[in-house]
């Protein structure tokens, strides 16, 4: 069935595929929730109903439940593809059932309702670009590498008894989650995929000490993924790795909290804090005064800031634990 001229919506390729998919999902749910839609929500059980000629008459069976599943799994490239399958449901029903029958009339009523609702949905893509599909292939390849095992699923911080993990890592991420996001059509560009990939390595390198197996594996995989995505970002016209991997900002409130907590540390604990900064961000050290060494919090890079903040909070937590015991 061709789309009625009076019901055509504007074609807009700039519309977010994720938002378009959500709009299509809402339209479909509204139609499926109607009482008269029940026979159209599942596949026609032509064997159970004794409709032996059904496969001969209807060459391309379709039902709303199948449309819903295809929409969820990102099988439709465009809103037009989605609408074509919905319209096929009505066409099949009206082809097989006689005009005036209960099924025929229900199909006609639902068809009208669908067209009214769908007319408000902009026409556009429901899937991300070919570049995002290539990003998915890169993620799959990285997941298969021997040193990627530790990053393929969310960190089981409870099982591993890493009680401070969520205090240190504010936005956990793993390759399995990224792949599932890709399969669900979550990303609309390559940059979004790369930012999450880079977050996996950054988290691992922040939480695990330099030289540890996890830290070193993350370091190597970070270099590999940067090389792969650098080429893809240029190919897709989205810029460079430097643009996509901009470090997170340390807020003024975060700096204030760190300074306040550091004031509670003992001289020995402060020495440990100085050591971390010296090893990771020496340009933040101010040793102009021989008797004391100062740390310029404003000059700490993001990764070093998180390491120092974690160390300071651990020191305070241990003090509190001793007092309560």
PDB file of N, CA and C in Angstrom, residues 137-153 175 197 201 216-229:
ATOM      1  N   UNK A 137      32.266  -4.125  14.312  1.00  0.00           N
ATOM      2  CA  UNK A 137      33.213  -5.178  13.935  1.00  0.00           C
ATOM      3  C   UNK A 137      34.522  -5.039  14.711  1.00  0.00           C
ATOM      4  N   UNK A 138      34.952  -3.799  14.937  1.00  0.00           N
ATOM      5  CA  UNK A 138      36.181  -3.559  15.701  1.00  0.00           C
ATOM      6  C   UNK A 138      36.010  -4.043  17.136  1.00  0.00           C
ATOM      7  N   UNK A 139      34.859  -3.725  17.727  1.00  0.00           N
ATOM      8  CA  UNK A 139      34.581  -4.146  19.112  1.00  0.00           C
ATOM      9  C   UNK A 139      34.570  -5.668  19.209  1.00  0.00           C
ATOM     10  N   UNK A 140      33.946  -6.318  18.243  1.00  0.00           N
ATOM     11  CA  UNK A 140      33.894  -7.792  18.238  1.00  0.00           C
ATOM     12  C   UNK A 140      35.299  -8.372  18.157  1.00  0.00           C
ATOM     13  N   UNK A 141      36.141  -7.782  17.309  1.00  0.00           N
ATOM     14  CA  UNK A 141      37.513  -8.272  17.143  1.00  0.00           C
ATOM     15  C   UNK A 141      38.331  -8.087  18.423  1.00  0.00           C
ATOM     16  N   UNK A 142      38.181  -6.952  19.070  1.00  0.00           N
ATOM     17  CA  UNK A 142      38.913  -6.689  20.312  1.00  0.00           C
ATOM     18  C   UNK A 142      38.483  -7.665  21.403  1.00  0.00           C
ATOM     19  N   UNK A 143      37.193  -7.947  21.477  1.00  0.00           N
ATOM     20  CA  UNK A 143      36.671  -8.871  22.504  1.00  0.00           C
ATOM     21  C   UNK A 143      37.276 -10.271  22.385  1.00  0.00           C
ATOM     22  N   UNK A 144      37.700 -10.649  21.188  1.00  0.00           N
ATOM     23  CA  UNK A 144      38.239 -11.992  20.962  1.00  0.00           C
ATOM     24  C   UNK A 144      39.718 -12.106  21.326  1.00  0.00           C
ATOM     25  N   UNK A 145      40.364 -10.961  21.564  1.00  0.00           N
ATOM     26  CA  UNK A 145      41.794 -10.989  21.904  1.00  0.00           C
ATOM     27  C   UNK A 145      42.019 -11.609  23.279  1.00  0.00           C
ATOM     28  N   UNK A 146      43.092 -12.393  23.441  1.00  0.00           N
ATOM     29  CA  UNK A 146      43.350 -13.080  24.726  1.00  0.00           C
ATOM     30  C   UNK A 146      43.432 -12.138  25.927  1.00  0.00           C
ATOM     31  N   UNK A 147      44.003 -10.948  25.733  1.00  0.00           N
ATOM     32  CA  UNK A 147      44.171 -10.037  26.870  1.00  0.00           C
ATOM     33  C   UNK A 147      42.949  -9.156  27.110  1.00  0.00           C
ATOM     34  N   UNK A 148      41.833  -9.455  26.412  1.00  0.00           N
ATOM     35  CA  UNK A 148      40.617  -8.648  26.582  1.00  0.00           C
ATOM     36  C   UNK A 148      39.602  -9.295  27.515  1.00  0.00           C
ATOM     37  N   UNK A 149      39.907 -10.504  27.990  1.00  0.00           N
ATOM     38  CA  UNK A 149      38.937 -11.247  28.816  1.00  0.00           C
ATOM     39  C   UNK A 149      38.443 -10.440  30.021  1.00  0.00           C
ATOM     40  N   UNK A 150      39.345  -9.709  30.663  1.00  0.00           N
ATOM     41  CA  UNK A 150      38.981  -8.971  31.880  1.00  0.00           C
ATOM     42  C   UNK A 150      38.044  -7.801  31.606  1.00  0.00           C
ATOM     43  N   UNK A 151      37.895  -7.446  30.325  1.00  0.00           N
ATOM     44  CA  UNK A 151      37.105  -6.257  29.980  1.00  0.00           C
ATOM     45  C   UNK A 151      35.813  -6.580  29.231  1.00  0.00           C
ATOM     46  N   UNK A 152      35.541  -7.867  29.050  1.00  0.00           N
ATOM     47  CA  UNK A 152      34.396  -8.258  28.226  1.00  0.00           C
ATOM     48  C   UNK A 152      33.038  -8.153  28.922  1.00  0.00           C
ATOM     49  N   UNK A 153      33.023  -8.126  30.220  1.00  0.00           N
ATOM     50  CA  UNK A 153      31.775  -8.006  30.973  1.00  0.00           C
ATOM     51  C   UNK A 153      31.969  -7.022  32.132  1.00  0.00           C
ATOM     52  N   UNK A 175      33.279  -4.003  27.411  1.00  0.00           N
ATOM     53  CA  UNK A 175      33.100  -4.278  25.991  1.00  0.00           C
ATOM     54  C   UNK A 175      31.780  -4.977  25.694  1.00  0.00           C
ATOM     55  N   UNK A 197      34.577   2.954  24.457  1.00  0.00           N
ATOM     56  CA  UNK A 197      35.723   2.036  24.407  1.00  0.00           C
ATOM     57  C   UNK A 197      36.883   2.611  25.224  1.00  0.00           C
ATOM     58  N   UNK A 201      39.240   1.398  29.008  1.00  0.00           N
ATOM     59  CA  UNK A 201      40.688   1.373  29.302  1.00  0.00           C
ATOM     60  C   UNK A 201      41.038   2.384  30.398  1.00  0.00           C
ATOM     61  N   UNK A 216      48.358  -3.065  32.480  1.00  0.00           N
ATOM     62  CA  UNK A 216      49.183  -3.215  31.278  1.00  0.00           C
ATOM     63  C   UNK A 216      48.351  -3.699  30.088  1.00  0.00           C
ATOM     64  N   UNK A 217      47.406  -4.612  30.355  1.00  0.00           N
ATOM     65  CA  UNK A 217      46.530  -5.086  29.275  1.00  0.00           C
ATOM     66  C   UNK A 217      45.693  -3.948  28.731  1.00  0.00           C
ATOM     67  N   UNK A 218      45.158  -3.127  29.634  1.00  0.00           N
ATOM     68  CA  UNK A 218      44.345  -1.977  29.223  1.00  0.00           C
ATOM     69  C   UNK A 218      45.176  -0.986  28.410  1.00  0.00           C
ATOM     70  N   UNK A 219      46.415  -0.808  28.813  1.00  0.00           N
ATOM     71  CA  UNK A 219      47.312   0.132  28.132  1.00  0.00           C
ATOM     72  C   UNK A 219      47.543  -0.306  26.680  1.00  0.00           C
ATOM     73  N   UNK A 220      47.779  -1.610  26.475  1.00  0.00           N
ATOM     74  CA  UNK A 220      48.011  -2.138  25.125  1.00  0.00           C
ATOM     75  C   UNK A 220      46.746  -2.080  24.280  1.00  0.00           C
ATOM     76  N   UNK A 221      45.618  -2.425  24.886  1.00  0.00           N
ATOM     77  CA  UNK A 221      44.351  -2.406  24.153  1.00  0.00           C
ATOM     78  C   UNK A 221      43.915  -0.981  23.822  1.00  0.00           C
ATOM     79  N   UNK A 222      44.268  -0.047  24.685  1.00  0.00           N
ATOM     80  CA  UNK A 222      43.969   1.362  24.418  1.00  0.00           C
ATOM     81  C   UNK A 222      44.706   1.830  23.165  1.00  0.00           C
ATOM     82  N   UNK A 223      45.971   1.464  23.075  1.00  0.00           N
ATOM     83  CA  UNK A 223      46.771   1.844  21.904  1.00  0.00           C
ATOM     84  C   UNK A 223      46.219   1.212  20.630  1.00  0.00           C
ATOM     85  N   UNK A 224      45.816  -0.049  20.737  1.00  0.00           N
ATOM     86  CA  UNK A 224      45.258  -0.759  19.583  1.00  0.00           C
ATOM     87  C   UNK A 224      43.946  -0.131  19.125  1.00  0.00           C
ATOM     88  N   UNK A 225      43.054   0.132  20.083  1.00  0.00           N
ATOM     89  CA  UNK A 225      41.743   0.685  19.726  1.00  0.00           C
ATOM     90  C   UNK A 225      41.878   2.097  19.167  1.00  0.00           C
ATOM     91  N   UNK A 226      42.853   2.863  19.673  1.00  0.00           N
ATOM     92  CA  UNK A 226      43.077   4.213  19.154  1.00  0.00           C
ATOM     93  C   UNK A 226      43.511   4.162  17.694  1.00  0.00           C
ATOM     94  N   UNK A 227      44.347   3.186  17.353  1.00  0.00           N
ATOM     95  CA  UNK A 227      44.803   3.034  15.973  1.00  0.00           C
ATOM     96  C   UNK A 227      43.632   2.672  15.066  1.00  0.00           C
ATOM     97  N   UNK A 228      42.812   1.704  15.501  1.00  0.00           N
ATOM     98  CA  UNK A 228      41.670   1.253  14.698  1.00  0.00           C
ATOM     99  C   UNK A 228      40.644   2.365  14.523  1.00  0.00           C
ATOM    100  N   UNK A 229      40.320   3.047  15.613  1.00  0.00           N
ATOM    101  CA  UNK A 229      39.273   4.067  15.545  1.00  0.00           C
ATOM    102  C   UNK A 229      39.762   5.354  14.900  1.00  0.00           C
TER     103      UNK A 229
END
